[in-house]
Short mmCIF file of C-alpha atoms and ligand atoms in Angstrom, two decimals:
data_model
loop_
_atom_site.label_atom_id
_atom_site.label_comp_id
_atom_site.label_asym_id
_atom_site.label_seq_id
_atom_site.Cartn_x
_atom_site.Cartn_y
_atom_site.Cartn_z
CA MET J 7 1.82 51.11 -14.97
CA PRO J 8 -0.32 51.81 -18.04
CA ARG J 9 -3.05 54.37 -17.58
CA ARG J 10 -6.52 52.92 -17.33
CA TYR J 11 -9.94 54.13 -18.45
CA TYR J 12 -13.42 53.19 -17.31
CA LEU J 13 -16.17 53.84 -19.87
CA TRP J 14 -19.84 53.62 -18.89
CA ASN J 15 -22.25 53.72 -21.82
CA ILE J 16 -26.03 53.67 -22.07
CA GLY J 17 -28.57 54.48 -24.77
CA CYS J 18 -28.96 54.09 -28.48
CA GLN J 19 -26.83 52.46 -31.17
CA MET J 20 -25.28 55.86 -31.89
CA ASN J 21 -23.96 55.95 -28.32
CA ARG J 22 -22.60 52.42 -28.80
CA ALA J 23 -20.79 53.59 -31.93
CA ASP J 24 -19.44 56.67 -30.10
CA ALA J 25 -18.28 54.56 -27.15
CA TYR J 26 -16.46 52.17 -29.44
CA ARG J 27 -14.69 54.99 -31.29
CA LEU J 28 -13.75 56.66 -28.03
CA SER J 29 -12.25 53.41 -26.72
CA GLU J 30 -10.26 53.17 -29.90
CA GLU J 31 -8.89 56.70 -29.47
CA LEU J 32 -8.03 56.20 -25.80
CA GLU J 33 -6.31 52.88 -26.45
CA LYS J 34 -4.26 54.49 -29.22
CA ARG J 35 -3.06 56.92 -26.53
CA GLY J 36 -1.92 54.00 -24.38
CA TYR J 37 -4.93 53.61 -22.06
CA GLN J 38 -6.20 50.17 -21.11
CA PRO J 39 -9.84 49.44 -20.25
CA THR J 40 -10.94 48.53 -16.76
CA ASN J 41 -14.41 47.73 -15.44
CA GLN J 42 -13.57 49.17 -12.04
CA PRO J 43 -13.90 52.94 -11.81
CA GLU J 44 -11.74 52.89 -8.63
CA ALA J 45 -8.84 51.53 -10.68
CA ALA J 46 -9.17 54.09 -13.50
CA ASP J 47 -7.27 57.29 -14.24
CA LEU J 48 -9.98 58.37 -16.63
CA VAL J 49 -13.69 57.83 -16.00
CA VAL J 50 -16.04 58.61 -18.89
CA LEU J 51 -19.84 58.47 -18.82
CA ASN J 52 -21.49 58.38 -22.25
CA THR J 53 -25.05 59.31 -21.43
CA CYS J 54 -28.68 59.11 -22.63
CA VAL J 55 -31.78 61.03 -21.54
CA VAL J 56 -34.35 59.71 -24.02
CA ARG J 57 -36.63 58.82 -21.11
CA GLN J 58 -36.66 59.91 -17.47
CA GLY J 59 -35.48 56.42 -16.47
CA ALA J 60 -32.27 56.80 -18.51
CA GLU J 61 -31.63 60.26 -17.06
CA ASP J 62 -32.14 58.91 -13.53
CA LYS J 63 -29.49 56.25 -14.20
CA VAL J 64 -27.02 58.93 -15.33
CA ILE J 65 -27.66 61.05 -12.24
CA GLY J 66 -27.28 57.97 -10.01
CA ARG J 67 -24.01 57.03 -11.68
CA LEU J 68 -22.71 60.60 -11.37
CA SER J 69 -23.46 60.79 -7.69
CA SER J 70 -21.93 57.38 -6.97
CA LEU J 71 -18.75 58.43 -8.76
CA SER J 72 -18.46 61.73 -6.90
CA SER J 73 -16.83 59.92 -3.98
CA LEU J 74 -13.91 58.91 -6.21
CA LYS J 75 -13.06 62.57 -6.75
CA ARG J 76 -13.50 63.40 -3.06
CA ARG J 77 -10.79 60.90 -2.20
CA GLY J 78 -8.44 63.36 -3.90
CA ARG J 79 -7.14 60.99 -6.54
CA GLU J 80 -5.54 62.15 -9.76
CA LEU J 81 -8.56 61.23 -11.79
CA ALA J 82 -10.43 62.91 -14.64
CA LEU J 83 -14.21 62.44 -14.62
CA LEU J 84 -15.73 63.29 -18.01
CA VAL J 85 -19.34 63.28 -19.19
CA MET J 86 -20.43 63.08 -22.83
CA GLY J 87 -23.76 62.44 -24.60
CA CYS J 88 -27.36 63.63 -24.53
CA PHE J 89 -27.25 64.47 -20.80
CA VAL J 90 -25.03 67.39 -21.77
CA ASP J 91 -27.11 70.41 -22.65
CA ASP J 92 -26.40 73.71 -20.89
CA ILE J 93 -22.76 73.24 -19.85
CA PRO J 94 -22.46 76.19 -17.37
CA THR J 95 -25.53 74.91 -15.47
CA LEU J 96 -24.13 71.37 -15.39
CA GLU J 97 -20.76 72.68 -14.17
CA ALA J 98 -22.51 74.45 -11.32
CA HIS J 99 -24.51 71.32 -10.42
CA TYR J 100 -21.64 68.85 -10.71
CA PRO J 101 -18.47 70.74 -9.73
CA TYR J 102 -16.57 67.45 -9.35
CA VAL J 103 -16.94 66.65 -13.07
CA ASP J 104 -13.82 67.80 -14.92
CA ALA J 105 -15.49 68.45 -18.27
CA PHE J 106 -18.71 67.95 -20.24
CA PHE J 107 -18.92 67.17 -23.96
CA LYS J 108 -21.89 67.32 -26.32
CA PRO J 109 -23.10 64.05 -27.92
CA SER J 110 -20.50 62.45 -30.21
CA ASP J 111 -17.84 65.09 -29.40
CA ILE J 112 -15.08 62.50 -29.30
CA ALA J 113 -12.55 64.93 -30.79
CA GLY J 114 -13.23 67.45 -28.00
CA LEU J 115 -12.90 64.78 -25.32
CA VAL J 116 -9.61 63.43 -26.70
CA GLN J 117 -8.23 66.98 -26.93
CA PHE J 118 -9.15 67.51 -23.27
CA VAL J 119 -7.33 64.30 -22.34
CA ALA J 120 -4.19 65.48 -24.19
CA HIS J 121 -4.20 68.78 -22.23
CA TRP J 122 -4.90 67.00 -18.96
CA GLU J 123 -1.96 64.65 -19.51
CA ALA J 124 0.30 67.60 -20.39
CA GLU J 125 -0.73 69.41 -17.19
CA GLN J 126 0.31 66.36 -15.23
CA GLY J 127 3.66 66.41 -17.01
CA GLU J 128 3.09 63.15 -18.80
CA CYS J 129 3.41 62.29 -22.46
CA ALA J 130 1.01 59.88 -24.04
CA ALA J 131 2.55 56.44 -24.46
CA PRO J 132 1.38 55.11 -27.83
CA GLY J 133 -0.77 52.10 -27.20
CA GLN J 134 -0.94 48.63 -28.58
CA SER J 135 -3.26 48.10 -31.47
CA PHE J 136 -6.90 48.27 -30.52
CA ALA J 137 -8.99 45.26 -29.42
CA PRO J 138 -9.73 42.55 -32.00
CA PRO J 139 -11.94 43.69 -34.90
CA LYS J 140 -15.61 43.08 -34.55
CA VAL J 141 -17.62 41.03 -37.02
CA SER J 142 -20.32 43.68 -37.20
CA GLU J 143 -19.31 47.34 -37.12
CA LEU J 144 -21.42 50.46 -36.65
CA VAL J 145 -20.82 53.32 -39.06
CA PRO J 146 -22.59 56.63 -38.36
CA ILE J 147 -23.74 58.25 -41.60
CA SER J 148 -25.51 61.24 -40.09
CA TYR J 149 -25.86 62.93 -36.72
CA GLY J 150 -28.91 64.77 -35.38
CA CYS J 151 -32.35 64.96 -36.95
CA ASP J 152 -34.42 67.63 -38.68
CA HIS J 153 -37.76 66.35 -37.41
CA HIS J 154 -39.39 67.83 -34.36
CA CYS J 155 -41.36 64.94 -32.90
CA THR J 156 -43.14 66.52 -29.97
CA TYR J 157 -42.00 63.86 -27.45
CA CYS J 158 -38.35 63.70 -28.48
CA ILE J 159 -35.48 65.30 -26.61
CA VAL J 160 -32.81 63.74 -28.82
CA THR J 161 -33.25 66.34 -31.59
CA LEU J 162 -32.87 69.08 -29.00
CA ARG J 163 -29.65 67.56 -27.64
CA ARG J 164 -28.08 66.28 -30.87
CA GLY J 165 -29.15 69.20 -33.07
CA ARG J 166 -30.06 69.38 -36.73
CA GLN J 167 -29.13 66.68 -39.21
CA HIS J 168 -25.51 66.69 -40.21
CA SER J 169 -24.61 64.05 -42.80
CA ARG J 170 -21.08 62.76 -43.31
CA PRO J 171 -19.73 63.00 -46.86
CA LEU J 172 -20.33 59.85 -48.90
CA ALA J 173 -16.62 59.37 -49.67
CA GLU J 174 -15.75 59.48 -45.96
CA ILE J 175 -18.34 56.81 -45.14
CA VAL J 176 -17.17 54.56 -47.96
CA ALA J 177 -13.51 54.96 -46.89
CA GLU J 178 -14.41 54.05 -43.31
CA ALA J 179 -16.35 50.97 -44.46
CA HIS J 180 -13.32 49.87 -46.53
CA ARG J 181 -11.01 50.32 -43.52
CA LEU J 182 -13.30 48.29 -41.24
CA VAL J 183 -13.67 45.44 -43.73
CA GLU J 184 -9.89 45.33 -44.25
CA ARG J 185 -9.62 45.00 -40.47
CA GLY J 186 -12.01 42.02 -40.46
CA ALA J 187 -15.57 43.35 -40.29
CA ARG J 188 -18.06 41.31 -42.31
CA GLU J 189 -21.17 43.36 -41.61
CA ILE J 190 -21.62 47.14 -41.64
CA MET J 191 -24.53 48.76 -39.88
CA LEU J 192 -25.18 52.29 -41.16
CA LEU J 193 -26.48 54.50 -38.36
CA GLY J 194 -28.42 57.72 -38.01
CA GLN J 195 -31.46 59.12 -36.22
CA ASN J 196 -33.12 59.17 -39.62
CA VAL J 197 -31.04 57.33 -42.22
CA ASP J 198 -33.68 57.77 -44.95
CA ALA J 199 -33.02 61.52 -44.99
CA TYR J 200 -29.26 61.03 -45.30
CA GLY J 201 -27.61 63.61 -47.58
CA SER J 202 -30.45 66.14 -47.77
CA ASP J 203 -28.11 68.61 -46.01
CA LEU J 204 -25.13 67.93 -48.33
CA PRO J 205 -24.39 69.85 -51.55
CA ASP J 206 -24.99 67.03 -54.07
CA HIS J 207 -27.79 65.44 -52.01
CA PRO J 208 -26.38 61.91 -52.01
CA THR J 209 -28.88 59.36 -50.69
CA LEU J 210 -28.84 56.30 -48.49
CA ALA J 211 -29.31 54.26 -51.68
CA ASP J 212 -26.05 55.79 -53.01
CA ILE J 213 -24.21 54.60 -49.88
CA LEU J 214 -25.73 51.12 -50.19
CA ARG J 215 -24.62 50.86 -53.83
CA ALA J 216 -21.13 52.23 -53.07
CA ILE J 217 -20.31 49.94 -50.16
CA HIS J 218 -21.92 46.94 -51.80
CA ASN J 219 -18.81 46.72 -54.00
CA ILE J 220 -16.45 46.21 -51.06
CA GLU J 221 -14.85 42.82 -51.33
CA GLY J 222 -15.02 40.85 -48.08
CA LEU J 223 -18.16 42.66 -46.89
CA TRP J 224 -21.05 40.21 -46.64
CA ARG J 225 -23.90 42.08 -45.04
CA ILE J 226 -25.18 45.65 -44.88
CA ARG J 227 -27.82 46.98 -42.50
CA PHE J 228 -29.17 50.45 -41.79
CA LEU J 229 -31.14 52.05 -38.95
CA THR J 230 -33.24 53.99 -38.01
CA SER J 231 -35.64 54.73 -40.87
CA HIS J 232 -38.46 57.26 -40.73
CA PRO J 233 -41.76 56.15 -42.32
CA LYS J 234 -42.20 59.66 -43.78
CA ASP J 235 -38.81 59.74 -45.48
CA MET J 236 -38.51 56.18 -46.81
CA THR J 237 -38.20 56.37 -50.61
CA PRO J 238 -38.90 53.90 -53.42
CA GLU J 239 -35.20 54.32 -54.31
CA ILE J 240 -34.11 52.92 -50.93
CA ILE J 241 -36.55 49.99 -51.18
CA GLU J 242 -35.33 49.26 -54.70
CA ALA J 243 -31.68 49.38 -53.63
CA ALA J 244 -32.43 46.98 -50.77
CA ALA J 245 -34.30 44.68 -53.16
CA THR J 246 -31.58 44.54 -55.78
CA LEU J 247 -28.36 44.57 -53.72
CA PRO J 248 -27.92 41.08 -52.28
CA LYS J 249 -25.71 42.18 -49.37
CA VAL J 250 -28.40 44.50 -47.99
CA CYS J 251 -30.25 42.55 -45.30
CA GLU J 252 -34.02 42.37 -45.47
CA CYS J 253 -34.56 43.99 -42.08
CA TRP J 254 -36.27 47.34 -41.51
CA GLU J 255 -36.33 49.52 -38.42
CA LEU J 256 -39.47 51.58 -38.95
CA PRO J 257 -40.72 53.29 -35.77
CA VAL J 258 -44.48 53.85 -36.06
CA GLN J 259 -44.93 55.21 -32.49
CA SER J 260 -48.76 55.01 -32.60
CA GLY J 261 -51.55 53.36 -34.57
CA ASP J 262 -53.86 56.36 -34.26
CA ASP J 263 -53.92 59.28 -36.72
CA ALA J 264 -54.85 61.95 -34.18
CA LEU J 265 -51.95 60.89 -31.94
CA LEU J 266 -49.53 60.72 -34.86
CA ARG J 267 -50.52 64.30 -35.70
CA ARG J 268 -49.92 65.44 -32.12
CA MET J 269 -46.60 63.64 -32.12
CA ALA J 270 -45.78 65.59 -35.36
CA ARG J 271 -44.73 62.40 -37.11
CA GLY J 272 -45.79 63.61 -40.57
CA TYR J 273 -47.58 60.43 -41.75
CA THR J 274 -50.86 58.63 -41.21
CA VAL J 275 -51.54 55.04 -40.21
CA SER J 276 -52.65 54.24 -43.75
CA HIS J 277 -49.38 55.65 -45.15
CA PHE J 278 -47.49 53.39 -42.75
CA ARG J 279 -49.59 50.34 -43.68
CA ASP J 280 -49.02 51.07 -47.35
CA LEU J 281 -45.27 51.41 -46.80
CA VAL J 282 -45.11 48.05 -45.04
CA ARG J 283 -47.16 46.49 -47.84
CA ARG J 284 -44.81 47.91 -50.50
CA ILE J 285 -41.72 46.65 -48.66
CA ARG J 286 -43.22 43.18 -48.22
CA GLU J 287 -44.38 43.01 -51.83
CA ARG J 288 -40.95 43.95 -53.15
CA ILE J 289 -38.90 41.98 -50.57
CA PRO J 290 -41.19 39.23 -49.30
CA ARG J 291 -39.04 37.87 -46.48
CA SER J 292 -38.51 41.27 -44.87
CA ALA J 293 -38.44 41.55 -41.10
CA ILE J 294 -40.06 44.75 -39.88
CA ASN J 295 -39.24 46.13 -36.44
CA THR J 296 -40.85 49.13 -34.81
CA ASP J 297 -40.94 51.46 -31.80
CA ILE J 298 -44.16 52.37 -30.00
CA ILE J 299 -44.91 54.91 -27.27
CA VAL J 300 -47.91 54.23 -25.03
CA GLY J 301 -49.54 56.76 -22.72
CA PHE J 302 -48.73 59.82 -24.81
CA PRO J 303 -50.61 62.88 -23.43
CA GLY J 304 -54.30 62.57 -24.21
CA GLU J 305 -54.09 58.93 -25.39
CA MET J 306 -57.61 57.54 -24.95
CA GLU J 307 -58.32 53.85 -24.49
CA GLU J 308 -59.76 53.67 -28.00
CA GLN J 309 -56.65 55.27 -29.49
CA PHE J 310 -54.44 52.81 -27.66
CA GLU J 311 -56.59 49.99 -29.07
CA HIS J 312 -55.85 51.29 -32.57
CA THR J 313 -52.15 50.84 -31.79
CA LEU J 314 -52.72 47.35 -30.39
CA ARG J 315 -54.69 46.46 -33.52
CA LEU J 316 -51.89 47.75 -35.75
CA VAL J 317 -49.41 45.53 -33.86
CA GLN J 318 -51.67 42.50 -34.29
CA GLU J 319 -52.34 43.16 -37.98
CA THR J 320 -48.82 44.12 -39.04
CA ARG J 321 -47.14 41.24 -37.24
CA PHE J 322 -43.90 43.07 -36.61
CA ASP J 323 -40.82 41.00 -35.91
CA VAL J 324 -39.74 43.18 -32.96
CA VAL J 325 -41.60 45.92 -31.10
CA HIS J 326 -39.73 48.22 -28.72
CA VAL J 327 -42.51 49.59 -26.54
CA ALA J 328 -41.94 52.48 -24.14
CA ALA J 329 -44.19 54.24 -21.68
CA TYR J 330 -44.30 57.96 -22.48
CA SER J 331 -42.00 60.01 -20.31
CA VAL J 332 -42.09 63.82 -20.15
CA ARG J 333 -38.87 65.33 -21.50
CA PRO J 334 -37.96 68.92 -20.70
CA GLY J 335 -37.95 71.36 -23.58
CA THR J 336 -40.07 69.19 -25.89
CA ALA J 337 -43.40 70.49 -27.23
CA ALA J 338 -45.28 67.69 -25.45
CA SER J 339 -43.83 68.72 -22.08
CA ALA J 340 -46.31 71.62 -22.10
CA TRP J 341 -49.23 69.16 -22.23
CA GLU J 342 -50.67 67.39 -19.24
CA ASP J 343 -49.10 63.96 -18.70
CA ASP J 344 -52.61 62.64 -18.08
CA VAL J 345 -52.25 58.87 -18.48
CA SER J 346 -51.41 57.40 -15.08
CA LEU J 347 -48.27 55.33 -14.56
CA GLU J 348 -50.36 52.22 -13.86
CA GLU J 349 -52.35 52.73 -17.06
CA LYS J 350 -49.16 53.26 -19.11
CA GLU J 351 -47.80 50.06 -17.61
CA ARG J 352 -51.01 48.16 -18.43
CA ARG J 353 -50.90 49.33 -22.06
CA ARG J 354 -47.20 48.53 -22.33
CA ALA J 355 -47.81 45.02 -20.99
CA LEU J 356 -50.69 44.44 -23.43
CA ILE J 357 -48.52 45.37 -26.42
CA GLU J 358 -45.66 43.26 -25.08
CA SER J 359 -47.76 40.18 -24.58
CA ALA J 360 -49.36 40.49 -28.04
CA GLN J 361 -45.89 40.92 -29.54
CA THR J 362 -44.39 38.02 -27.58
CA ARG J 363 -47.01 35.71 -29.07
CA ILE J 364 -46.44 37.06 -32.60
CA ALA J 365 -42.64 36.83 -32.32
CA ALA J 366 -42.96 33.24 -31.04
CA GLU J 367 -45.14 32.34 -34.03
CA ILE J 368 -42.80 34.02 -36.53
CA ASN J 369 -39.79 32.20 -35.09
CA ALA J 370 -41.66 28.87 -34.86
CA ALA J 371 -42.13 29.01 -38.64
CA HIS J 372 -38.33 28.49 -38.90
CA LEU J 373 -38.41 25.10 -37.14
CA GLY J 374 -36.63 22.46 -39.22
CA GLN J 375 -35.39 25.06 -41.72
CA GLU J 376 -31.83 26.11 -42.46
CA VAL J 377 -30.96 29.73 -41.76
CA GLU J 378 -27.78 31.61 -42.64
CA VAL J 379 -26.16 32.95 -39.48
CA LEU J 380 -23.26 35.38 -39.25
CA VAL J 381 -21.48 34.31 -36.07
CA ASP J 382 -20.37 37.23 -33.89
CA GLY J 383 -19.39 35.61 -30.61
CA LYS J 384 -19.97 33.02 -27.93
CA GLN J 385 -22.46 33.11 -25.08
CA LYS J 386 -22.63 30.55 -22.28
CA GLY J 387 -20.56 28.10 -24.30
CA ARG J 388 -22.67 28.35 -27.46
CA TRP J 389 -21.91 30.14 -30.70
CA ARG J 390 -24.15 33.15 -31.23
CA GLY J 391 -25.08 34.90 -34.44
CA ARG J 392 -27.79 36.62 -36.40
CA THR J 393 -29.84 35.76 -39.46
CA ARG J 394 -30.18 38.31 -42.25
CA THR J 395 -33.46 39.31 -40.60
CA ASN J 396 -31.49 39.97 -37.38
CA LYS J 397 -32.85 37.01 -35.45
CA LEU J 398 -30.65 35.65 -32.71
CA VAL J 399 -29.52 32.04 -33.23
CA PHE J 400 -27.38 29.83 -30.98
CA PHE J 401 -25.67 26.55 -31.78
CA GLU J 402 -23.02 24.27 -30.37
CA SER J 403 -19.85 23.32 -32.19
CA THR J 404 -16.25 22.64 -31.31
CA GLU J 405 -15.10 24.43 -34.47
CA ASN J 406 -14.16 28.10 -34.42
CA TRP J 407 -17.08 29.88 -36.09
CA LEU J 408 -16.24 33.46 -35.16
CA GLY J 409 -16.75 35.76 -38.15
CA ARG J 410 -18.05 32.97 -40.36
CA LEU J 411 -21.38 32.23 -42.00
CA ALA J 412 -23.03 29.09 -40.65
CA GLN J 413 -25.99 27.28 -42.16
CA VAL J 414 -27.89 26.41 -39.01
CA ARG J 415 -30.76 23.93 -38.95
CA VAL J 416 -33.28 25.27 -36.44
CA THR J 417 -34.27 22.72 -33.79
CA ARG J 418 -35.93 24.91 -31.14
CA THR J 419 -37.53 28.34 -31.19
CA GLY J 420 -38.80 30.88 -28.71
CA PRO J 421 -39.95 34.49 -29.03
CA TRP J 422 -36.46 35.98 -28.59
CA SER J 423 -34.08 33.45 -30.10
CA MET J 424 -33.62 30.13 -31.85
CA LEU J 425 -31.41 27.13 -31.26
CA GLY J 426 -30.00 24.89 -33.97
CA THR J 427 -27.28 22.61 -35.24
CA VAL J 428 -24.63 23.04 -37.91
CA PRO J 429 -24.48 20.09 -40.31
CA ALA J 430 -21.11 21.04 -41.73
CA SER J 431 -18.98 24.11 -42.21
CA ILE J 432 -19.47 25.82 -45.56
CA ASN J 433 -17.12 27.87 -47.64
CA CYS J 434 -17.38 31.52 -46.74
CA PRO J 435 -17.90 33.94 -49.63
CA THR J 436 -14.98 36.27 -50.26
N1 LIG W 525 -35.34 58.46 -34.80
C1 LIG W 525 -36.26 57.50 -34.33
C2 LIG W 525 -37.68 57.96 -34.57
O1 LIG W 525 -38.02 58.21 -35.71
O2 LIG W 525 -38.50 58.03 -33.66
C3 LIG W 525 -35.95 57.03 -32.90
C4 LIG W 525 -35.44 58.06 -31.92
S1 LIG W 525 -35.49 57.76 -30.20
C5 LIG W 525 -33.84 58.02 -29.82
C6 LIG W 525 -35.72 56.07 -29.86
C7 LIG W 525 -37.09 55.74 -29.33
O3 LIG W 525 -37.28 56.22 -28.03
C8 LIG W 525 -38.22 56.35 -30.12
O4 LIG W 525 -38.51 55.61 -31.27
C9 LIG W 525 -39.37 56.36 -29.15
O5 LIG W 525 -40.17 55.20 -29.25
C10 LIG W 525 -38.67 56.40 -27.78
N2 LIG W 525 -38.89 57.70 -27.15
C11 LIG W 525 -38.42 58.89 -27.56
N3 LIG W 525 -38.85 59.86 -26.73
C12 LIG W 525 -39.62 59.27 -25.79
C13 LIG W 525 -40.35 59.75 -24.67
N4 LIG W 525 -40.41 61.05 -24.36
N5 LIG W 525 -41.02 58.85 -23.90
C14 LIG W 525 -40.98 57.53 -24.21
N6 LIG W 525 -40.30 57.03 -25.26
C15 LIG W 525 -39.63 57.88 -26.03
#
């Protein structure tokens, strides 16, 4: 019987990238995935604590899995990710967990698995090649973040910024494209500051230019940007390199200067507006997505209205809105969490409904037009893909479109996706 692993993952894109790489490593060692923890030899939780709700899910998952260990099975239960802070304290709290690993410590986890197998007197059986290549691949370019946003626990858990060498990133992108990837998404907590911690200070623009030359790569994306660190060089690279998609992840967090100061974001609302204007002037069809926190300590109704106004004026393509949640160890945790849950929920709902209307209008403008869609899979019998601006598009076809570019004529739109038809298959670029 092959050994089996169960991997539970929540949280950001970085966690998704870590989970994928971990699966790859485990499958190389001969493990096969299962979605039933009871059937697994290895259970791994890759965790997130960005908000209390995420942390509660991790704790719930941990307690539900404790019974597996109590049944006395030969099973290793491992926990990785931002839940892992003070390891001795966690070991005391969760004695049934075999080992804890800091965020992205895939090497440490795989080393543990090798020792665990050896203790059980088993050699790793080299596995079959890993699951089919994905059309869009995530490539971390930096870990951690040097900012100290007063609400954010991620910096505390993931540590200071640590950029990967440019050559290593380019080599990985080459390997993924050779394996079949057509889109590379460059990842970091703050991709705009990439390289500031490396000797020659390479920049995100340098990565964009270097991977743009890879034959067979069609699209390049990057996230997350920081409004304070976005440079004219990055905007220029995005404007002049055709493979770089015109889609920006620019978390604003608040539309009020006093709140931005207390969040320690390092920019003002007018700086943000100006940045959006410069991006749209240089790359007119740009989609701009953002993150917003409502109910930050001390947020007055009038300050919230500034944020709502910014949403209405900017007409973002996507807004991820979160109710503020106190995170231990952050500067803001010392301040009174004085906006009630109901009020946070009301503000969140107001932003969401404004954004739903805006997103519906933006998508409706595509009706009858042709959009270029990179097809990454099937959902409920329809082909699914994304435009260069990262909009979700579905269409029906009996042809195999996986990993191809389709010119889809949009026939129906809603706030979250579009539906269309493909007139004919086109030749894919090489
Ligand atoms: N690096 C990005 C940035 O510049 O903010 C994103 C980091 S964070 C992992 C992802 C999002 O979670 C943030 O943009 C923020 O909106 C939200 N978030 C972080 N801490 C939060 C908190 N304490 N309460 C509610 N939302 C939070």
